[in-house]
Amino acid sequence: MKFAVIQFPGSNCDLDMLHAIRDSLGEEAEYVWHAETSLAGFDAVLLPGGFSYGDYLRTGAIAKFSSIMPEVLRFAEMGKPVLGVCNGFQILTEIGLLPGALIRNNNLHFICKTVPLRVANASTMFTGLYKEGEIIQVPVAHGEGNYYCDDETLLKLKGNNQIVFTYDSVNPNGSRADIAGIVNERGNVLGMMPHPERAVEDIIGGTDGLRLFESVVKAWKEEQVNA
């Protein structure tokens, strides 16, 4: 399986993402610069964390107009896996692949620590190797990770089982309904603030994030068999 790691000016978790896929997961991964216009040959797209375009105007707002974005949208429409982490999640909301918005943390401080997450939906292509309700440990590192949506959207997210990860015991940023990650209605686009790519080896604190990437590979292989 081949993963595309999209790079923007200001990306700073792209190397972590590439390392997680190549060295920990054992799959193929390549950087794709934001000015490219094709994702031919790739099976999954990863939008890493960082400060795309310096987070000027609003987080993810300028990345929305990158040349690669129409291809990311097409990729998602084809049902292929798209994962946005931290700034990547912010970009996914900006381009309309996911509802809601990410705003300043309620304490107005940058947060960088490992937090407990609850797997709220273990039936997606990203969470198939987790157990429903399982508590995992994954790092966060953000200043604008406070997920917000209106009442109607929240009801829709709950009704469609689109809430995939929630903060357990402590909500670090004030996110509505303790939301840490959501998928689109089709289930092939996941946005999350915590960094699974920073939880793929015991030496850096644990491997709870690795199963997310392993779940994607498993779902992809099953699709190839059934194709």
JSON list of C-alpha atoms in Angstrom, two decimals:
[
{"chain": "A", "resi": 1, "resn": "MET", "atom": "CA", "xyz": [0.00, 0.00, 0.00]},
{"chain": "A", "resi": 2, "resn": "LYS", "atom": "CA", "xyz": [1.31, 3.43, -0.91]},
{"chain": "A", "resi": 3, "resn": "PHE", "atom": "CA", "xyz": [0.66, 6.54, 1.17]},
{"chain": "A", "resi": 4, "resn": "ALA", "atom": "CA", "xyz": [0.99, 10.16, 0.05]},
{"chain": "A", "resi": 5, "resn": "VAL", "atom": "CA", "xyz": [2.18, 12.58, 2.75]},
{"chain": "A", "resi": 6, "resn": "ILE", "atom": "CA", "xyz": [1.12, 16.06, 1.61]},
{"chain": "A", "resi": 7, "resn": "GLN", "atom": "CA", "xyz": [3.68, 18.77, 2.43]},
{"chain": "A", "resi": 8, "resn": "PHE", "atom": "CA", "xyz": [2.82, 22.43, 2.83]},
{"chain": "A", "resi": 9, "resn": "PRO", "atom": "CA", "xyz": [5.07, 25.36, 3.66]},
{"chain": "A", "resi": 10, "resn": "GLY", "atom": "CA", "xyz": [5.03, 25.13, 7.47]},
{"chain": "A", "resi": 11, "resn": "SER", "atom": "CA", "xyz": [4.35, 21.38, 7.77]},
{"chain": "A", "resi": 12, "resn": "ASN", "atom": "CA", "xyz": [6.34, 20.04, 10.74]},
{"chain": "A", "resi": 13, "resn": "CYS", "atom": "CA", "xyz": [4.93, 16.54, 11.33]},
{"chain": "A", "resi": 14, "resn": "ASP", "atom": "CA", "xyz": [5.51, 15.27, 7.80]},
{"chain": "A", "resi": 15, "resn": "LEU", "atom": "CA", "xyz": [8.71, 13.47, 8.75]},
{"chain": "A", "resi": 16, "resn": "ASP", "atom": "CA", "xyz": [6.97, 11.80, 11.71]},
{"chain": "A", "resi": 17, "resn": "MET", "atom": "CA", "xyz": [4.21, 10.64, 9.38]},
{"chain": "A", "resi": 18, "resn": "LEU", "atom": "CA", "xyz": [6.65, 9.30, 6.78]},
{"chain": "A", "resi": 19, "resn": "HIS", "atom": "CA", "xyz": [8.65, 7.47, 9.47]},
{"chain": "A", "resi": 20, "resn": "ALA", "atom": "CA", "xyz": [5.47, 5.93, 10.93]},
{"chain": "A", "resi": 21, "resn": "ILE", "atom": "CA", "xyz": [4.45, 4.52, 7.56]},
{"chain": "A", "resi": 22, "resn": "ARG", "atom": "CA", "xyz": [7.83, 3.43, 6.23]},
{"chain": "A", "resi": 23, "resn": "ASP", "atom": "CA", "xyz": [9.66, 2.28, 9.34]},
{"chain": "A", "resi": 24, "resn": "SER", "atom": "CA", "xyz": [6.97, 1.30, 11.84]},
{"chain": "A", "resi": 25, "resn": "LEU", "atom": "CA", "xyz": [4.21, 0.13, 9.51]},
{"chain": "A", "resi": 26, "resn": "GLY", "atom": "CA", "xyz": [6.48, -1.21, 6.77]},
{"chain": "A", "resi": 27, "resn": "GLU", "atom": "CA", "xyz": [4.50, 0.26, 3.87]},
{"chain": "A", "resi": 28, "resn": "GLU", "atom": "CA", "xyz": [5.41, 2.68, 1.08]},
{"chain": "A", "resi": 29, "resn": "ALA", "atom": "CA", "xyz": [5.16, 6.44, 1.57]},
{"chain": "A", "resi": 30, "resn": "GLU", "atom": "CA", "xyz": [6.27, 9.49, -0.38]},
{"chain": "A", "resi": 31, "resn": "TYR", "atom": "CA", "xyz": [6.07, 13.22, 0.12]},
{"chain": "A", "resi": 32, "resn": "VAL", "atom": "CA", "xyz": [3.80, 15.14, -2.25]},
{"chain": "A", "resi": 33, "resn": "TRP", "atom": "CA", "xyz": [4.43, 18.88, -2.43]},
{"chain": "A", "resi": 34, "resn": "HIS", "atom": "CA", "xyz": [1.35, 21.11, -2.16]},
{"chain": "A", "resi": 35, "resn": "ALA", "atom": "CA", "xyz": [1.93, 22.52, -5.66]},
{"chain": "A", "resi": 36, "resn": "GLU", "atom": "CA", "xyz": [1.50, 19.11, -7.32]},
{"chain": "A", "resi": 37, "resn": "THR", "atom": "CA", "xyz": [-1.75, 18.31, -9.13]},
{"chain": "A", "resi": 38, "resn": "SER", "atom": "CA", "xyz": [-1.82, 14.51, -9.15]},
{"chain": "A", "resi": 39, "resn": "LEU", "atom": "CA", "xyz": [-2.08, 11.67, -6.64]},
{"chain": "A", "resi": 40, "resn": "ALA", "atom": "CA", "xyz": [-1.78, 8.95, -9.27]},
{"chain": "A", "resi": 41, "resn": "GLY", "atom": "CA", "xyz": [-0.35, 5.72, -7.90]},
{"chain": "A", "resi": 42, "resn": "PHE", "atom": "CA", "xyz": [-1.27, 6.39, -4.27]},
{"chain": "A", "resi": 43, "resn": "ASP", "atom": "CA", "xyz": [-3.75, 4.41, -2.18]},
{"chain": "A", "resi": 44, "resn": "ALA", "atom": "CA", "xyz": [-4.14, 6.74, 0.80]},
{"chain": "A", "resi": 45, "resn": "VAL", "atom": "CA", "xyz": [-3.58, 10.42, 1.58]},
{"chain": "A", "resi": 46, "resn": "LEU", "atom": "CA", "xyz": [-2.15, 11.81, 4.82]},
{"chain": "A", "resi": 47, "resn": "LEU", "atom": "CA", "xyz": [-2.40, 15.49, 5.75]},
{"chain": "A", "resi": 48, "resn": "PRO", "atom": "CA", "xyz": [0.14, 16.01, 8.56]},
{"chain": "A", "resi": 49, "resn": "GLY", "atom": "CA", "xyz": [0.25, 18.46, 11.42]},
{"chain": "A", "resi": 50, "resn": "GLY", "atom": "CA", "xyz": [2.15, 21.71, 11.53]},
{"chain": "A", "resi": 51, "resn": "PHE", "atom": "CA", "xyz": [1.42, 25.30, 10.57]},
{"chain": "A", "resi": 52, "resn": "SER", "atom": "CA", "xyz": [0.53, 25.25, 6.88]},
{"chain": "A", "resi": 53, "resn": "TYR", "atom": "CA", "xyz": [1.35, 28.64, 5.39]},
{"chain": "A", "resi": 54, "resn": "GLY", "atom": "CA", "xyz": [2.20, 29.85, 8.89]},
{"chain": "A", "resi": 55, "resn": "ASP", "atom": "CA", "xyz": [-1.45, 29.55, 9.99]},
{"chain": "A", "resi": 56, "resn": "TYR", "atom": "CA", "xyz": [-1.99, 33.04, 8.59]},
{"chain": "A", "resi": 57, "resn": "LEU", "atom": "CA", "xyz": [-5.60, 34.23, 8.31]},
{"chain": "A", "resi": 58, "resn": "ARG", "atom": "CA", "xyz": [-6.92, 31.06, 9.99]},
{"chain": "A", "resi": 59, "resn": "THR", "atom": "CA", "xyz": [-5.55, 27.55, 10.49]},
{"chain": "A", "resi": 60, "resn": "GLY", "atom": "CA", "xyz": [-5.84, 25.64, 7.22]},
{"chain": "A", "resi": 61, "resn": "ALA", "atom": "CA", "xyz": [-7.49, 28.54, 5.40]},
{"chain": "A", "resi": 62, "resn": "ILE", "atom": "CA", "xyz": [-4.72, 29.13, 2.86]},
{"chain": "A", "resi": 63, "resn": "ALA", "atom": "CA", "xyz": [-3.96, 25.43, 2.38]},
{"chain": "A", "resi": 64, "resn": "LYS", "atom": "CA", "xyz": [-7.51, 25.14, 1.08]},
{"chain": "A", "resi": 65, "resn": "PHE", "atom": "CA", "xyz": [-6.37, 26.83, -2.14]},
{"chain": "A", "resi": 66, "resn": "SER", "atom": "CA", "xyz": [-3.31, 24.63, -2.76]},
{"chain": "A", "resi": 67, "resn": "SER", "atom": "CA", "xyz": [-3.00, 23.06, -6.20]},
{"chain": "A", "resi": 68, "resn": "ILE", "atom": "CA", "xyz": [-3.19, 19.55, -4.72]},
{"chain": "A", "resi": 69, "resn": "MET", "atom": "CA", "xyz": [-6.54, 20.13, -3.02]},
{"chain": "A", "resi": 70, "resn": "PRO", "atom": "CA", "xyz": [-8.84, 19.35, -5.98]},
{"chain": "A", "resi": 71, "resn": "GLU", "atom": "CA", "xyz": [-7.05, 16.00, -6.23]},
{"chain": "A", "resi": 72, "resn": "VAL", "atom": "CA", "xyz": [-7.49, 15.37, -2.48]},
{"chain": "A", "resi": 73, "resn": "LEU", "atom": "CA", "xyz": [-11.20, 16.07, -2.90]},
{"chain": "A", "resi": 74, "resn": "ARG", "atom": "CA", "xyz": [-11.39, 13.72, -5.87]},
{"chain": "A", "resi": 75, "resn": "PHE", "atom": "CA", "xyz": [-9.50, 11.09, -3.90]},
{"chain": "A", "resi": 76, "resn": "ALA", "atom": "CA", "xyz": [-12.05, 11.32, -1.08]},
{"chain": "A", "resi": 77, "resn": "GLU", "atom": "CA", "xyz": [-14.97, 11.17, -3.49]},
{"chain": "A", "resi": 78, "resn": "MET", "atom": "CA", "xyz": [-13.56, 7.88, -4.84]},
{"chain": "A", "resi": 79, "resn": "GLY", "atom": "CA", "xyz": [-13.85, 6.41, -1.34]},
{"chain": "A", "resi": 80, "resn": "LYS", "atom": "CA", "xyz": [-10.11, 6.16, -0.74]},
{"chain": "A", "resi": 81, "resn": "PRO", "atom": "CA", "xyz": [-8.75, 6.78, 2.79]},
{"chain": "A", "resi": 82, "resn": "VAL", "atom": "CA", "xyz": [-7.86, 10.35, 3.71]},
{"chain": "A", "resi": 83, "resn": "LEU", "atom": "CA", "xyz": [-6.43, 11.11, 7.15]},
{"chain": "A", "resi": 84, "resn": "GLY", "atom": "CA", "xyz": [-5.88, 14.62, 8.49]},
{"chain": "A", "resi": 85, "resn": "VAL", "atom": "CA", "xyz": [-4.02, 14.98, 11.80]},
{"chain": "A", "resi": 86, "resn": "CYS", "atom": "CA", "xyz": [-3.96, 18.24, 13.80]},
{"chain": "A", "resi": 87, "resn": "ASN", "atom": "CA", "xyz": [-3.42, 20.92, 11.12]},
{"chain": "A", "resi": 88, "resn": "GLY", "atom": "CA", "xyz": [-4.58, 18.26, 8.65]},
{"chain": "A", "resi": 89, "resn": "PHE", "atom": "CA", "xyz": [-7.90, 18.06, 10.53]},
{"chain": "A", "resi": 90, "resn": "GLN", "atom": "CA", "xyz": [-8.19, 21.83, 10.35]},
{"chain": "A", "resi": 91, "resn": "ILE", "atom": "CA", "xyz": [-7.59, 21.68, 6.59]},
{"chain": "A", "resi": 92, "resn": "LEU", "atom": "CA", "xyz": [-10.26, 18.98, 6.14]},
{"chain": "A", "resi": 93, "resn": "THR", "atom": "CA", "xyz": [-12.86, 21.22, 7.78]},
{"chain": "A", "resi": 94, "resn": "GLU", "atom": "CA", "xyz": [-11.75, 24.20, 5.67]},
{"chain": "A", "resi": 95, "resn": "ILE", "atom": "CA", "xyz": [-12.19, 22.29, 2.39]},
{"chain": "A", "resi": 96, "resn": "GLY", "atom": "CA", "xyz": [-15.56, 20.92, 3.48]},
{"chain": "A", "resi": 97, "resn": "LEU", "atom": "CA", "xyz": [-14.69, 17.23, 3.71]},
{"chain": "A", "resi": 98, "resn": "LEU", "atom": "CA", "xyz": [-15.59, 17.33, 7.40]},
{"chain": "A", "resi": 99, "resn": "PRO", "atom": "CA", "xyz": [-18.13, 19.51, 9.24]},
{"chain": "A", "resi": 100, "resn": "GLY", "atom": "CA", "xyz": [-17.39, 21.94, 12.04]},
{"chain": "A", "resi": 101, "resn": "ALA", "atom": "CA", "xyz": [-14.31, 24.00, 12.82]},
{"chain": "A", "resi": 102, "resn": "LEU", "atom": "CA", "xyz": [-11.27, 24.01, 15.08]},
{"chain": "A", "resi": 103, "resn": "ILE", "atom": "CA", "xyz": [-10.92, 27.10, 17.27]},
{"chain": "A", "resi": 104, "resn": "ARG", "atom": "CA", "xyz": [-8.55, 28.28, 19.99]},
{"chain": "A", "resi": 105, "resn": "ASN", "atom": "CA", "xyz": [-8.12, 26.02, 23.01]},
{"chain": "A", "resi": 106, "resn": "ASN", "atom": "CA", "xyz": [-10.40, 27.20, 25.80]},
{"chain": "A", "resi": 107, "resn": "ASN", "atom": "CA", "xyz": [-7.40, 28.05, 28.02]},
{"chain": "A", "resi": 108, "resn": "LEU", "atom": "CA", "xyz": [-5.77, 29.97, 25.12]},
{"chain": "A", "resi": 109, "resn": "HIS", "atom": "CA", "xyz": [-2.53, 28.02, 25.62]},
{"chain": "A", "resi": 110, "resn": "PHE", "atom": "CA", "xyz": [-0.66, 25.60, 23.37]},
{"chain": "A", "resi": 111, "resn": "ILE", "atom": "CA", "xyz": [-1.08, 22.05, 24.73]},
{"chain": "A", "resi": 112, "resn": "CYS", "atom": "CA", "xyz": [1.58, 19.36, 24.27]},
{"chain": "A", "resi": 113, "resn": "LYS", "atom": "CA", "xyz": [1.08, 16.12, 26.22]},
{"chain": "A", "resi": 114, "resn": "THR", "atom": "CA", "xyz": [-0.18, 12.55, 25.96]},
{"chain": "A", "resi": 115, "resn": "VAL", "atom": "CA", "xyz": [-3.89, 12.19, 26.62]},
{"chain": "A", "resi": 116, "resn": "PRO", "atom": "CA", "xyz": [-6.28, 9.23, 27.01]},
{"chain": "A", "resi": 117, "resn": "LEU", "atom": "CA", "xyz": [-8.67, 8.74, 24.09]},
{"chain": "A", "resi": 118, "resn": "ARG", "atom": "CA", "xyz": [-11.77, 6.62, 23.96]},
{"chain": "A", "resi": 119, "resn": "VAL", "atom": "CA", "xyz": [-12.46, 4.71, 20.73]},
{"chain": "A", "resi": 120, "resn": "ALA", "atom": "CA", "xyz": [-16.07, 5.72, 20.18]},
{"chain": "A", "resi": 121, "resn": "ASN", "atom": "CA", "xyz": [-16.46, 3.93, 16.84]},
{"chain": "A", "resi": 122, "resn": "ALA", "atom": "CA", "xyz": [-14.38, 0.82, 16.11]},
{"chain": "A", "resi": 123, "resn": "SER", "atom": "CA", "xyz": [-16.16, 0.00, 12.84]},
{"chain": "A", "resi": 124, "resn": "THR", "atom": "CA", "xyz": [-14.38, 2.43, 10.51]},
{"chain": "A", "resi": 125, "resn": "MET", "atom": "CA", "xyz": [-11.50, 1.65, 8.14]},
{"chain": "A", "resi": 126, "resn": "PHE", "atom": "CA", "xyz": [-9.27, 3.58, 10.56]},
{"chain": "A", "resi": 127, "resn": "THR", "atom": "CA", "xyz": [-10.30, 1.81, 13.76]},
{"chain": "A", "resi": 128, "resn": "GLY", "atom": "CA", "xyz": [-10.99, -1.80, 12.80]},
{"chain": "A", "resi": 129, "resn": "LEU", "atom": "CA", "xyz": [-8.17, -3.13, 14.99]},
{"chain": "A", "resi": 130, "resn": "TYR", "atom": "CA", "xyz": [-9.36, -1.31, 18.12]},
{"chain": "A", "resi": 131, "resn": "LYS", "atom": "CA", "xyz": [-12.14, -2.36, 20.46]},
{"chain": "A", "resi": 132, "resn": "GLU", "atom": "CA", "xyz": [-15.24, -0.26, 20.94]},
{"chain": "A", "resi": 133, "resn": "GLY", "atom": "CA", "xyz": [-14.81, 1.83, 24.07]},
{"chain": "A", "resi": 134, "resn": "GLU", "atom": "CA", "xyz": [-11.09, 1.03, 24.35]},
{"chain": "A", "resi": 135, "resn": "ILE", "atom": "CA", "xyz": [-8.93, 3.69, 26.03]},
{"chain": "A", "resi": 136, "resn": "ILE", "atom": "CA", "xyz": [-5.69, 4.46, 24.20]},
{"chain": "A", "resi": 137, "resn": "GLN", "atom": "CA", "xyz": [-2.85, 6.91, 24.85]},
{"chain": "A", "resi": 138, "resn": "VAL", "atom": "CA", "xyz": [-1.99, 9.38, 22.07]},
{"chain": "A", "resi": 139, "resn": "PRO", "atom": "CA", "xyz": [-0.12, 12.73, 22.17]},
{"chain": "A", "resi": 140, "resn": "VAL", "atom": "CA", "xyz": [-1.69, 16.08, 21.37]},
{"chain": "A", "resi": 141, "resn": "ALA", "atom": "CA", "xyz": [0.18, 19.23, 20.33]},
{"chain": "A", "resi": 142, "resn": "HIS", "atom": "CA", "xyz": [-2.01, 22.15, 19.32]},
{"chain": "A", "resi": 143, "resn": "GLY", "atom": "CA", "xyz": [-3.16, 25.66, 20.09]},
{"chain": "A", "resi": 144, "resn": "GLU", "atom": "CA", "xyz": [-6.39, 25.51, 18.06]},
{"chain": "A", "resi": 145, "resn": "GLY", "atom": "CA", "xyz": [-7.78, 22.05, 18.69]},
{"chain": "A", "resi": 146, "resn": "ASN", "atom": "CA", "xyz": [-11.10, 23.01, 20.23]},
{"chain": "A", "resi": 147, "resn": "TYR", "atom": "CA", "xyz": [-13.66, 21.31, 17.97]},
{"chain": "A", "resi": 148, "resn": "TYR", "atom": "CA", "xyz": [-16.85, 23.30, 17.49]},
{"chain": "A", "resi": 149, "resn": "CYS", "atom": "CA", "xyz": [-20.07, 22.61, 15.58]},
{"chain": "A", "resi": 150, "resn": "ASP", "atom": "CA", "xyz": [-23.67, 23.74, 15.88]},
{"chain": "A", "resi": 151, "resn": "ASP", "atom": "CA", "xyz": [-26.41, 21.68, 17.53]},
{"chain": "A", "resi": 152, "resn": "GLU", "atom": "CA", "xyz": [-27.77, 20.32, 14.26]},
{"chain": "A", "resi": 153, "resn": "THR", "atom": "CA", "xyz": [-24.33, 19.13, 13.16]},
{"chain": "A", "resi": 154, "resn": "LEU", "atom": "CA", "xyz": [-23.65, 17.51, 16.52]},
{"chain": "A", "resi": 155, "resn": "LEU", "atom": "CA", "xyz": [-26.93, 15.59, 16.35]},
{"chain": "A", "resi": 156, "resn": "LYS", "atom": "CA", "xyz": [-26.03, 14.45, 12.84]},
{"chain": "A", "resi": 157, "resn": "LEU", "atom": "CA", "xyz": [-22.54, 13.35, 13.93]},
{"chain": "A", "resi": 158, "resn": "LYS", "atom": "CA", "xyz": [-24.01, 11.33, 16.78]},
{"chain": "A", "resi": 159, "resn": "GLY", "atom": "CA", "xyz": [-26.83, 9.88, 14.68]},
{"chain": "A", "resi": 160, "resn": "ASN", "atom": "CA", "xyz": [-24.47, 8.75, 11.91]},
{"chain": "A", "resi": 161, "resn": "ASN", "atom": "CA", "xyz": [-21.88, 7.40, 14.38]},
{"chain": "A", "resi": 162, "resn": "GLN", "atom": "CA", "xyz": [-19.29, 9.78, 12.91]},
{"chain": "A", "resi": 163, "resn": "ILE", "atom": "CA", "xyz": [-17.60, 10.55, 16.23]},
{"chain": "A", "resi": 164, "resn": "VAL", "atom": "CA", "xyz": [-14.60, 8.21, 16.21]},
{"chain": "A", "resi": 165, "resn": "PHE", "atom": "CA", "xyz": [-12.43, 9.40, 19.10]},
{"chain": "A", "resi": 166, "resn": "THR", "atom": "CA", "xyz": [-13.34, 11.33, 22.25]},
{"chain": "A", "resi": 167, "resn": "TYR", "atom": "CA", "xyz": [-11.18, 12.66, 25.06]},
{"chain": "A", "resi": 168, "resn": "ASP", "atom": "CA", "xyz": [-11.53, 10.44, 28.11]},
{"chain": "A", "resi": 169, "resn": "SER", "atom": "CA", "xyz": [-11.59, 11.79, 31.70]},
{"chain": "A", "resi": 170, "resn": "VAL", "atom": "CA", "xyz": [-10.02, 15.15, 30.76]},
{"chain": "A", "resi": 171, "resn": "ASN", "atom": "CA", "xyz": [-10.95, 17.37, 27.82]},
{"chain": "A", "resi": 172, "resn": "PRO", "atom": "CA", "xyz": [-7.70, 19.28, 27.17]},
{"chain": "A", "resi": 173, "resn": "ASN", "atom": "CA", "xyz": [-9.02, 21.95, 24.83]},
{"chain": "A", "resi": 174, "resn": "GLY", "atom": "CA", "xyz": [-12.76, 22.42, 25.40]},
{"chain": "A", "resi": 175, "resn": "SER", "atom": "CA", "xyz": [-13.92, 20.48, 22.32]},
{"chain": "A", "resi": 176, "resn": "ARG", "atom": "CA", "xyz": [-17.66, 20.11, 22.08]},
{"chain": "A", "resi": 177, "resn": "ALA", "atom": "CA", "xyz": [-18.89, 16.70, 23.30]},
{"chain": "A", "resi": 178, "resn": "ASP", "atom": "CA", "xyz": [-15.23, 15.83, 24.07]},
{"chain": "A", "resi": 179, "resn": "ILE", "atom": "CA", "xyz": [-14.68, 15.22, 20.34]},
{"chain": "A", "resi": 180, "resn": "ALA", "atom": "CA", "xyz": [-11.11, 14.35, 19.34]},
{"chain": "A", "resi": 181, "resn": "GLY", "atom": "CA", "xyz": [-11.77, 12.87, 15.89]},
{"chain": "A", "resi": 182, "resn": "ILE", "atom": "CA", "xyz": [-14.60, 12.46, 13.38]},
{"chain": "A", "resi": 183, "resn": "VAL", "atom": "CA", "xyz": [-15.20, 10.81, 10.00]},
{"chain": "A", "resi": 184, "resn": "ASN", "atom": "CA", "xyz": [-17.33, 11.85, 7.06]},
{"chain": "A", "resi": 185, "resn": "GLU", "atom": "CA", "xyz": [-20.63, 10.05, 6.46]},
{"chain": "A", "resi": 186, "resn": "ARG", "atom": "CA", "xyz": [-18.98, 7.61, 4.05]},
{"chain": "A", "resi": 187, "resn": "GLY", "atom": "CA", "xyz": [-16.34, 6.78, 6.65]},
{"chain": "A", "resi": 188, "resn": "ASN", "atom": "CA", "xyz": [-13.26, 7.18, 4.44]},
{"chain": "A", "resi": 189, "resn": "VAL", "atom": "CA", "xyz": [-12.13, 10.62, 5.68]},
{"chain": "A", "resi": 190, "resn": "LEU", "atom": "CA", "xyz": [-10.88, 10.94, 9.26]},
{"chain": "A", "resi": 191, "resn": "GLY", "atom": "CA", "xyz": [-9.82, 14.13, 10.98]},
{"chain": "A", "resi": 192, "resn": "MET", "atom": "CA", "xyz": [-8.31, 14.01, 14.46]},
{"chain": "A", "resi": 193, "resn": "MET", "atom": "CA", "xyz": [-6.33, 16.40, 16.65]},
{"chain": "A", "resi": 194, "resn": "PRO", "atom": "CA", "xyz": [-4.18, 13.80, 18.52]},
{"chain": "A", "resi": 195, "resn": "HIS", "atom": "CA", "xyz": [-1.09, 12.49, 16.70]},
{"chain": "A", "resi": 196, "resn": "PRO", "atom": "CA", "xyz": [-1.20, 8.70, 16.07]},
{"chain": "A", "resi": 197, "resn": "GLU", "atom": "CA", "xyz": [2.08, 8.96, 14.14]},
{"chain": "A", "resi": 198, "resn": "ARG", "atom": "CA", "xyz": [3.77, 9.92, 17.42]},
{"chain": "A", "resi": 199, "resn": "ALA", "atom": "CA", "xyz": [2.54, 6.75, 19.11]},
{"chain": "A", "resi": 200, "resn": "VAL", "atom": "CA", "xyz": [3.98, 4.01, 16.92]},
{"chain": "A", "resi": 201, "resn": "GLU", "atom": "CA", "xyz": [7.00, 2.81, 18.93]},
{"chain": "A", "resi": 202, "resn": "ASP", "atom": "CA", "xyz": [7.50, 1.81, 22.56]},
{"chain": "A", "resi": 203, "resn": "ILE", "atom": "CA", "xyz": [10.67, 3.90, 22.76]},
{"chain": "A", "resi": 204, "resn": "ILE", "atom": "CA", "xyz": [8.66, 7.10, 22.27]},
{"chain": "A", "resi": 205, "resn": "GLY", "atom": "CA", "xyz": [5.90, 6.23, 24.72]},
{"chain": "A", "resi": 206, "resn": "GLY", "atom": "CA", "xyz": [3.72, 3.52, 23.22]},
{"chain": "A", "resi": 207, "resn": "THR", "atom": "CA", "xyz": [2.23, 2.01, 20.08]},
{"chain": "A", "resi": 208, "resn": "ASP", "atom": "CA", "xyz": [-1.48, 2.78, 20.43]},
{"chain": "A", "resi": 209, "resn": "GLY", "atom": "CA", "xyz": [-1.38, 4.93, 17.29]},
{"chain": "A", "resi": 210, "resn": "LEU", "atom": "CA", "xyz": [0.12, 2.21, 15.12]},
{"chain": "A", "resi": 211, "resn": "ARG", "atom": "CA", "xyz": [-3.10, 0.21, 15.04]},
{"chain": "A", "resi": 212, "resn": "LEU", "atom": "CA", "xyz": [-4.82, 3.10, 13.27]},
{"chain": "A", "resi": 213, "resn": "PHE", "atom": "CA", "xyz": [-2.46, 2.79, 10.32]},
{"chain": "A", "resi": 214, "resn": "GLU", "atom": "CA", "xyz": [-2.59, -1.01, 10.49]},
{"chain": "A", "resi": 215, "resn": "SER", "atom": "CA", "xyz": [-6.39, -0.78, 10.34]},
{"chain": "A", "resi": 216, "resn": "VAL", "atom": "CA", "xyz": [-6.16, 1.24, 7.12]},
{"chain": "A", "resi": 217, "resn": "VAL", "atom": "CA", "xyz": [-3.85, -1.34, 5.53]},
{"chain": "A", "resi": 218, "resn": "LYS", "atom": "CA", "xyz": [-6.13, -4.18, 6.62]},
{"chain": "A", "resi": 219, "resn": "ALA", "atom": "CA", "xyz": [-9.20, -2.47, 5.14]},
{"chain": "A", "resi": 220, "resn": "TRP", "atom": "CA", "xyz": [-7.31, -1.74, 1.90]},
{"chain": "A", "resi": 221, "resn": "LYS", "atom": "CA", "xyz": [-6.13, -5.36, 1.54]},
{"chain": "A", "resi": 222, "resn": "GLU", "atom": "CA", "xyz": [-9.66, -6.65, 2.13]},
{"chain": "A", "resi": 223, "resn": "GLU", "atom": "CA", "xyz": [-10.96, -4.29, -0.55]},
{"chain": "A", "resi": 224, "resn": "GLN", "atom": "CA", "xyz": [-8.33, -5.57, -3.02]},
{"chain": "A", "resi": 225, "resn": "VAL", "atom": "CA", "xyz": [-9.39, -9.17, -2.36]},
{"chain": "A", "resi": 226, "resn": "ASN", "atom": "CA", "xyz": [-13.05, -8.34, -2.90]},
{"chain": "A", "resi": 227, "resn": "ALA", "atom": "CA", "xyz": [-12.47, -6.12, -5.93]}
]
